[in-house]
PDB file of C-alpha atoms in Angstrom:
ATOM      1  CA  ALA A  29     166.950 185.115-176.980  1.00 71.00           C
ATOM      2  CA  GLN A  30     168.268 186.281-180.197  1.00 81.00           C
ATOM      3  CA  THR A  31     168.041 183.904-183.140  1.00 91.00           C
ATOM      4  CA  VAL A  32     169.577 184.096-186.474  1.00 96.00           C
ATOM      5  CA  THR A  33     168.087 182.720-189.683  1.00 96.00           C
ATOM      6  CA  GLN A  34     169.685 182.098-193.056  1.00 96.00           C
ATOM      7  CA  SER A  35     167.172 180.768-195.502  1.00 95.00           C
ATOM      8  CA  GLN A  36     169.653 179.682-198.247  1.00 96.00           C
ATOM      9  CA  PRO A  37     171.141 176.555-197.346  1.00 95.00           C
ATOM     10  CA  GLU A  38     173.308 176.357-200.532  1.00 97.00           C
ATOM     11  CA  MET A  39     173.883 179.078-203.314  1.00 97.00           C
ATOM     12  CA  SER A  40     175.825 178.790-206.400  1.00 97.00           C
ATOM     13  CA  VAL A  41     177.707 181.452-208.276  1.00 98.00           C
ATOM     14  CA  GLN A  42     179.839 181.621-211.436  1.00 97.00           C
ATOM     15  CA  GLU A  43     183.619 182.934-211.143  1.00 97.00           C
ATOM     16  CA  ALA A  44     183.868 186.762-211.261  1.00 97.00           C
ATOM     17  CA  GLU A  45     179.833 187.133-210.813  1.00 98.00           C
ATOM     18  CA  THR A  46     178.174 188.473-207.980  1.00 98.00           C
ATOM     19  CA  VAL A  47     176.323 186.680-205.374  1.00 98.00           C
ATOM     20  CA  THR A  48     174.167 187.636-202.243  1.00 98.00           C
ATOM     21  CA  LEU A  49     173.674 185.630-199.062  1.00 98.00           C
ATOM     22  CA  SER A  50     171.036 186.363-196.877  1.00 98.00           C
ATOM     23  CA  CYS A  51     170.624 186.776-193.031  1.00 98.00           C
ATOM     24  CA  THR A  52     167.911 187.472-190.818  1.00 97.00           C
ATOM     25  CA  TYR A  53     167.912 188.071-187.162  1.00 97.00           C
ATOM     26  CA  ASP A  54     165.517 188.483-184.105  1.00 95.00           C
ATOM     27  CA  THR A  55     166.524 190.560-181.125  1.00 92.00           C
ATOM     28  CA  SER A  56     165.026 192.976-178.528  1.00 91.00           C
ATOM     29  CA  GLU A  57     168.232 194.917-177.969  1.00 89.00           C
ATOM     30  CA  SER A  58     168.756 198.124-179.859  1.00 88.00           C
ATOM     31  CA  ASP A  59     172.610 198.128-179.978  1.00 88.00           C
ATOM     32  CA  TYR A  60     174.524 194.720-181.389  1.00 91.00           C
ATOM     33  CA  TYR A  61     177.154 193.677-183.900  1.00 92.00           C
ATOM     34  CA  LEU A  62     176.618 191.467-186.688  1.00 95.00           C
ATOM     35  CA  PHE A  63     179.373 189.418-188.447  1.00 96.00           C
ATOM     36  CA  TRP A  64     179.724 187.247-191.347  1.00 97.00           C
ATOM     37  CA  TYR A  65     182.374 184.199-191.133  1.00 97.00           C
ATOM     38  CA  LYS A  66     183.640 182.049-193.621  1.00 97.00           C
ATOM     39  CA  GLN A  67     184.380 178.500-192.960  1.00 96.00           C
ATOM     40  CA  PRO A  68     186.317 176.447-195.765  1.00 95.00           C
ATOM     41  CA  PRO A  69     186.894 173.105-195.893  1.00 91.00           C
ATOM     42  CA  SER A  70     189.827 173.561-193.375  1.00 90.00           C
ATOM     43  CA  ARG A  71     186.906 174.426-190.754  1.00 91.00           C
ATOM     44  CA  GLN A  72     188.879 177.326-189.797  1.00 92.00           C
ATOM     45  CA  MET A  73     186.505 180.012-188.774  1.00 94.00           C
ATOM     46  CA  ILE A  74     187.150 183.430-190.669  1.00 94.00           C
ATOM     47  CA  LEU A  75     185.921 186.725-190.084  1.00 94.00           C
ATOM     48  CA  VAL A  76     184.841 188.299-193.194  1.00 96.00           C
ATOM     49  CA  ILE A  77     183.178 191.705-192.128  1.00 96.00           C
ATOM     50  CA  ARG A  78     181.499 192.964-189.387  1.00 94.00           C
ATOM     51  CA  GLN A  79     178.764 195.675-188.666  1.00 95.00           C
ATOM     52  CA  GLU A  80     177.603 197.739-185.806  1.00 92.00           C
ATOM     53  CA  ALA A  81     174.174 198.307-185.227  1.00 92.00           C
ATOM     54  CA  TYR A  82     174.360 202.018-184.355  1.00 90.00           C
ATOM     55  CA  LYS A  83     176.273 202.533-187.509  1.00 90.00           C
ATOM     56  CA  GLN A  84     173.955 203.220-190.733  1.00 87.00           C
ATOM     57  CA  GLN A  85     176.633 203.112-193.143  1.00 93.00           C
ATOM     58  CA  ASN A  86     177.197 199.727-194.625  1.00 96.00           C
ATOM     59  CA  ALA A  87     180.440 197.529-193.934  1.00 95.00           C
ATOM     60  CA  THR A  88     182.709 197.181-196.996  1.00 96.00           C
ATOM     61  CA  GLU A  89     185.897 195.013-197.105  1.00 94.00           C
ATOM     62  CA  ASN A  90     187.149 194.832-200.437  1.00 96.00           C
ATOM     63  CA  ARG A  91     184.853 192.507-202.593  1.00 97.00           C
ATOM     64  CA  PHE A  92     182.690 191.976-199.701  1.00 98.00           C
ATOM     65  CA  SER A  93     180.041 194.132-198.650  1.00 98.00           C
ATOM     66  CA  VAL A  94     176.600 193.986-196.539  1.00 98.00           C
ATOM     67  CA  ASN A  95     173.349 195.592-196.802  1.00 97.00           C
ATOM     68  CA  PHE A  96     172.177 196.065-192.990  1.00 97.00           C
ATOM     69  CA  GLN A  97     168.497 196.783-192.778  1.00 96.00           C
ATOM     70  CA  LYS A  98     167.979 197.410-188.986  1.00 95.00           C
ATOM     71  CA  ALA A  99     164.096 197.896-189.070  1.00 95.00           C
ATOM     72  CA  ALA A 100     163.917 194.832-191.303  1.00 96.00           C
ATOM     73  CA  LYS A 101     166.547 193.172-188.981  1.00 96.00           C
ATOM     74  CA  SER A 102     168.214 191.850-192.467  1.00 97.00           C
ATOM     75  CA  PHE A 103     171.658 191.541-192.720  1.00 97.00           C
ATOM     76  CA  SER A 104     172.886 190.382-196.185  1.00 98.00           C
ATOM     77  CA  LEU A 105     176.454 189.903-197.443  1.00 98.00           C
ATOM     78  CA  LYS A 106     177.379 190.590-201.282  1.00 98.00           C
ATOM     79  CA  ILE A 107     180.363 189.093-202.591  1.00 98.00           C
ATOM     80  CA  SER A 108     181.472 190.547-205.798  1.00 98.00           C
ATOM     81  CA  ASP A 109     183.798 189.413-208.656  1.00 98.00           C
ATOM     82  CA  SER A 110     183.582 185.923-207.131  1.00 98.00           C
ATOM     83  CA  GLN A 111     186.612 183.965-206.984  1.00 97.00           C
ATOM     84  CA  LEU A 112     187.047 180.004-206.522  1.00 97.00           C
ATOM     85  CA  GLY A 113     188.367 180.757-203.090  1.00 96.00           C
ATOM     86  CA  ASP A 114     185.330 182.150-201.940  1.00 97.00           C
ATOM     87  CA  ALA A 115     183.596 178.609-201.967  1.00 97.00           C
ATOM     88  CA  ALA A 116     182.964 177.476-198.181  1.00 97.00           C
ATOM     89  CA  MET A 117     180.383 177.846-195.744  1.00 97.00           C
ATOM     90  CA  TYR A 118     179.182 181.338-194.408  1.00 98.00           C
ATOM     91  CA  PHE A 119     177.482 182.049-191.328  1.00 97.00           C
ATOM     92  CA  CYS A 120     175.728 184.907-190.136  1.00 97.00           C
ATOM     93  CA  ALA A 121     176.331 185.895-186.579  1.00 96.00           C
ATOM     94  CA  TYR A 122     174.987 188.087-184.028  1.00 94.00           C
ATOM     95  CA  ARG A 123     176.474 189.355-180.625  1.00 91.00           C
ATOM     96  CA  ARG A 124     175.372 191.778-178.003  1.00 86.00           C
ATOM     97  CA  LEU A 125     176.861 195.113-177.199  1.00 79.00           C
ATOM     98  CA  ASP A 126     178.423 194.283-173.681  1.00 69.00           C
ATOM     99  CA  THR A 127     180.938 196.141-172.638  1.00 56.00           C
ATOM    100  CA  GLY A 128     182.868 193.112-171.407  1.00 55.00           C
ATOM    101  CA  THR A 129     184.233 190.138-173.521  1.00 50.00           C
ATOM    102  CA  ALA A 130     181.929 187.650-172.245  1.00 61.00           C
ATOM    103  CA  SER A 131     179.266 188.304-174.852  1.00 78.00           C
ATOM    104  CA  LYS A 132     178.771 185.032-177.263  1.00 85.00           C
ATOM    105  CA  LEU A 133     177.999 184.791-180.953  1.00 91.00           C
ATOM    106  CA  THR A 134     175.058 183.472-182.042  1.00 92.00           C
ATOM    107  CA  PHE A 135     175.305 181.711-185.479  1.00 95.00           C
ATOM    108  CA  GLY A 136     172.808 181.338-188.236  1.00 95.00           C
ATOM    109  CA  THR A 137     172.467 177.854-189.728  1.00 94.00           C
ATOM    110  CA  GLY A 138     175.053 178.436-192.617  1.00 96.00           C
ATOM    111  CA  THR A 139     174.989 178.849-196.443  1.00 97.00           C
ATOM    112  CA  ARG A 140     177.208 176.485-198.400  1.00 97.00           C
ATOM    113  CA  LEU A 141     178.679 178.541-201.235  1.00 98.00           C
ATOM    114  CA  GLN A 142     179.888 177.023-204.627  1.00 97.00           C
ATOM    115  CA  VAL A 143     181.717 178.666-207.033  1.00 97.00           C
ATOM    116  CA  THR A 144     181.759 177.474-210.731  1.00 96.00           C
ATOM    117  CA  LEU A 145     184.037 178.370-213.670  1.00 93.00           C
TER     118      LEU A 145
ATOM    119  CA  GLY B  28     199.633 183.642-186.899  1.00 64.00           C
ATOM    120  CA  ALA B  29     197.133 182.016-184.733  1.00 68.00           C
ATOM    121  CA  VAL B  30     196.351 183.457-181.614  1.00 89.00           C
ATOM    122  CA  VAL B  31     194.125 180.575-180.280  1.00 94.00           C
ATOM    123  CA  SER B  32     195.834 177.017-180.205  1.00 95.00           C
ATOM    124  CA  GLN B  33     193.421 173.947-179.908  1.00 96.00           C
ATOM    125  CA  HIS B  34     194.836 170.562-179.472  1.00 96.00           C
ATOM    126  CA  PRO B  35     194.659 167.736-180.427  1.00 97.00           C
ATOM    127  CA  SER B  36     193.225 168.443-183.778  1.00 96.00           C
ATOM    128  CA  ARG B  37     191.904 164.900-184.310  1.00 97.00           C
ATOM    129  CA  VAL B  38     191.496 162.217-181.915  1.00 96.00           C
ATOM    130  CA  ILE B  39     189.902 158.824-182.521  1.00 96.00           C
ATOM    131  CA  CYS B  40     189.001 156.451-179.553  1.00 94.00           C
ATOM    132  CA  LYS B  41     187.018 153.952-178.165  1.00 95.00           C
ATOM    133  CA  SER B  42     183.809 154.314-176.494  1.00 96.00           C
ATOM    134  CA  GLY B  43     184.027 154.562-172.681  1.00 96.00           C
ATOM    135  CA  THR B  44     187.160 156.555-172.716  1.00 95.00           C
ATOM    136  CA  SER B  45     187.544 160.130-171.854  1.00 96.00           C
ATOM    137  CA  VAL B  46     189.013 162.757-173.851  1.00 97.00           C
ATOM    138  CA  LYS B  47     190.682 166.145-173.258  1.00 97.00           C
ATOM    139  CA  ILE B  48     190.663 168.723-175.692  1.00 98.00           C
ATOM    140  CA  GLU B  49     192.850 171.881-175.126  1.00 97.00           C
ATOM    141  CA  CYS B  50     192.154 175.796-176.043  1.00 97.00           C
ATOM    142  CA  ARG B  51     195.143 178.141-175.378  1.00 96.00           C
ATOM    143  CA  SER B  52     195.165 181.879-175.840  1.00 94.00           C
ATOM    144  CA  LEU B  53     198.578 182.401-177.161  1.00 92.00           C
ATOM    145  CA  ASP B  54     199.681 185.832-176.863  1.00 87.00           C
ATOM    146  CA  PHE B  55     196.909 187.186-174.506  1.00 89.00           C
ATOM    147  CA  GLN B  56     195.324 186.563-171.366  1.00 90.00           C
ATOM    148  CA  ALA B  57     191.405 185.351-171.605  1.00 89.00           C
ATOM    149  CA  THR B  58     189.185 185.295-168.518  1.00 89.00           C
ATOM    150  CA  THR B  59     186.440 184.025-171.041  1.00 91.00           C
ATOM    151  CA  MET B  60     186.560 181.285-173.577  1.00 94.00           C
ATOM    152  CA  PHE B  61     183.481 179.587-175.461  1.00 95.00           C
ATOM    153  CA  TRP B  62     183.206 175.989-176.573  1.00 97.00           C
ATOM    154  CA  TYR B  63     181.066 175.207-179.663  1.00 96.00           C
ATOM    155  CA  ARG B  64     179.971 171.790-181.271  1.00 96.00           C
ATOM    156  CA  GLN B  65     179.679 171.493-184.980  1.00 94.00           C
ATOM    157  CA  PHE B  66     177.838 168.532-186.472  1.00 89.00           C
ATOM    158  CA  PRO B  67     178.599 167.860-190.125  1.00 85.00           C
ATOM    159  CA  LYS B  68     177.374 170.538-192.491  1.00 82.00           C
ATOM    160  CA  LYS B  69     175.365 172.414-189.697  1.00 87.00           C
ATOM    161  CA  SER B  70     176.395 175.413-187.838  1.00 91.00           C
ATOM    162  CA  LEU B  71     178.028 176.089-184.596  1.00 93.00           C
ATOM    163  CA  MET B  72     176.209 175.264-181.591  1.00 94.00           C
ATOM    164  CA  LEU B  73     177.665 177.182-178.129  1.00 94.00           C
ATOM    165  CA  MET B  74     178.016 174.491-175.440  1.00 96.00           C
ATOM    166  CA  ALA B  75     179.338 176.441-172.437  1.00 95.00           C
ATOM    167  CA  THR B  76     181.177 179.636-171.707  1.00 93.00           C
ATOM    168  CA  SER B  77     184.385 179.003-169.895  1.00 93.00           C
ATOM    169  CA  ASN B  78     185.165 181.338-167.284  1.00 90.00           C
ATOM    170  CA  GLU B  79     188.497 181.516-165.653  1.00 89.00           C
ATOM    171  CA  GLY B  80     188.623 180.641-161.785  1.00 86.00           C
ATOM    172  CA  SER B  81     184.928 180.010-161.571  1.00 88.00           C
ATOM    173  CA  LYS B  82     182.428 177.672-163.033  1.00 90.00           C
ATOM    174  CA  ALA B  83     181.572 177.216-166.587  1.00 93.00           C
ATOM    175  CA  THR B  84     178.218 178.337-167.659  1.00 92.00           C
ATOM    176  CA  TYR B  85     176.511 175.773-169.878  1.00 95.00           C
ATOM    177  CA  GLU B  86     173.881 176.227-172.385  1.00 93.00           C
ATOM    178  CA  GLN B  87     170.698 174.587-171.987  1.00 93.00           C
ATOM    179  CA  GLY B  88     170.541 170.858-172.809  1.00 94.00           C
ATOM    180  CA  VAL B  89     174.189 170.262-172.489  1.00 95.00           C
ATOM    181  CA  GLU B  90     175.294 168.115-169.798  1.00 94.00           C
ATOM    182  CA  LYS B  91     177.815 169.129-167.239  1.00 94.00           C
ATOM    183  CA  ASP B  92     178.853 165.759-166.177  1.00 95.00           C
ATOM    184  CA  LYS B  93     179.409 164.699-169.757  1.00 96.00           C
ATOM    185  CA  PHE B  94     181.156 167.799-170.820  1.00 97.00           C
ATOM    186  CA  LEU B  95     183.736 169.067-168.301  1.00 97.00           C
ATOM    187  CA  ILE B  96     184.976 172.270-168.585  1.00 95.00           C
ATOM    188  CA  ASN B  97     188.032 173.553-166.670  1.00 93.00           C
ATOM    189  CA  HIS B  98     189.651 177.051-166.949  1.00 92.00           C
ATOM    190  CA  ALA B  99     192.438 177.046-164.562  1.00 84.00           C
ATOM    191  CA  SER B 100     194.555 179.913-166.109  1.00 92.00           C
ATOM    192  CA  LEU B 101     194.107 182.942-168.021  1.00 92.00           C
ATOM    193  CA  THR B 102     195.412 181.296-171.045  1.00 94.00           C
ATOM    194  CA  LEU B 103     194.019 177.692-171.012  1.00 96.00           C
ATOM    195  CA  SER B 104     190.511 176.241-170.796  1.00 96.00           C
ATOM    196  CA  THR B 105     190.081 172.325-171.399  1.00 97.00           C
ATOM    197  CA  LEU B 106     187.189 170.430-172.636  1.00 97.00           C
ATOM    198  CA  THR B 107     186.825 166.886-171.274  1.00 97.00           C
ATOM    199  CA  VAL B 108     184.315 164.585-172.913  1.00 97.00           C
ATOM    200  CA  THR B 109     183.774 161.863-170.211  1.00 96.00           C
ATOM    201  CA  SER B 110     182.627 158.320-170.870  1.00 96.00           C
ATOM    202  CA  ALA B 111     182.452 159.279-174.501  1.00 95.00           C
ATOM    203  CA  HIS B 112     179.994 157.459-176.820  1.00 95.00           C
ATOM    204  CA  PRO B 113     179.674 157.423-180.719  1.00 95.00           C
ATOM    205  CA  GLU B 114     176.937 160.070-180.674  1.00 95.00           C
ATOM    206  CA  ASP B 115     179.656 162.110-179.012  1.00 96.00           C
ATOM    207  CA  SER B 116     181.423 162.284-182.501  1.00 96.00           C
ATOM    208  CA  SER B 117     181.615 165.856-183.557  1.00 95.00           C
ATOM    209  CA  PHE B 118     183.824 168.720-184.397  1.00 96.00           C
ATOM    210  CA  TYR B 119     184.483 170.790-181.360  1.00 97.00           C
ATOM    211  CA  ILE B 120     185.990 174.197-181.457  1.00 97.00           C
ATOM    212  CA  CYS B 121     186.903 176.658-179.059  1.00 96.00           C
ATOM    213  CA  SER B 122     187.085 180.597-178.979  1.00 95.00           C
ATOM    214  CA  ALA B 123     188.429 183.406-177.133  1.00 92.00           C
ATOM    215  CA  PRO B 124     187.542 187.151-177.101  1.00 88.00           C
ATOM    216  CA  LYS B 125     190.954 189.554-176.934  1.00 82.00           C
ATOM    217  CA  VAL B 126     190.318 192.971-175.353  1.00 75.00           C
ATOM    218  CA  GLY B 127     190.893 195.666-177.745  1.00 72.00           C
ATOM    219  CA  ASP B 128     190.994 193.391-180.878  1.00 71.00           C
ATOM    220  CA  ASN B 129     189.018 194.180-184.163  1.00 67.00           C
ATOM    221  CA  GLN B 130     187.872 190.504-183.900  1.00 72.00           C
ATOM    222  CA  PRO B 131     184.880 189.491-181.738  1.00 79.00           C
ATOM    223  CA  GLN B 132     186.549 186.047-181.134  1.00 87.00           C
ATOM    224  CA  HIS B 133     189.526 184.144-182.336  1.00 91.00           C
ATOM    225  CA  PHE B 134     188.903 180.606-182.984  1.00 94.00           C
ATOM    226  CA  GLY B 135     190.841 177.576-182.647  1.00 95.00           C
ATOM    227  CA  ASP B 136     191.371 175.210-185.662  1.00 94.00           C
ATOM    228  CA  GLY B 137     188.853 172.764-183.949  1.00 96.00           C
ATOM    229  CA  THR B 138     189.222 168.932-183.108  1.00 97.00           C
ATOM    230  CA  ARG B 139     187.442 166.320-184.847  1.00 96.00           C
ATOM    231  CA  LEU B 140     186.478 163.580-182.301  1.00 97.00           C
ATOM    232  CA  SER B 141     185.433 160.294-183.790  1.00 96.00           C
ATOM    233  CA  ILE B 142     184.225 157.370-181.168  1.00 95.00           C
ATOM    234  CA  LEU B 143     184.435 154.180-182.631  1.00 93.00           C
TER     235      LEU B 143
END
């Protein structure tokens, strides 16, 4: 079974600074997807960024980027120029590369990010 | 706008009652939907996979008779918490994958269930 581990329960960053959230996973699959989700106090689940395992290039979405190390099974999220609105729970998630739509997401335990002035 | 609607957003009821939560895909058909449970400050734990026209697939440790799932149409799945007790109090979230969409799953806004 796949597992996703986030070793940082809480992180704090000053506004405008950069922070990196860690995620490791375990799988026997060679192809899969990885995601970072943000969950603000409203409890909505917001997709931040996605990475296909077969792509060597790290995904980037504006201020958000990942460092995907397939051999190490590591998938960290870097948030640059942090903003107050970035404060939330962040979940790393794994999904198998099924051709159908019935592939479930496996979530990590989450990292609570605080952004300070 | 939202593509998955979850209702109700908040429920408070007495112990022993049954509570139904609805999850609707608004502009697409979803043969599969997922139900998650989230405890305070914890991660989302998959409870079951809802399959249109067939039985749901439950994760290990989830009581099938306690958490009844029905997926009677291509746009609606329901989760019924039967004979609810205080330990069933939690945040429940549904999601549905949309074929051809960039997002792996679209999430509802969740239901906060409080059993007194």
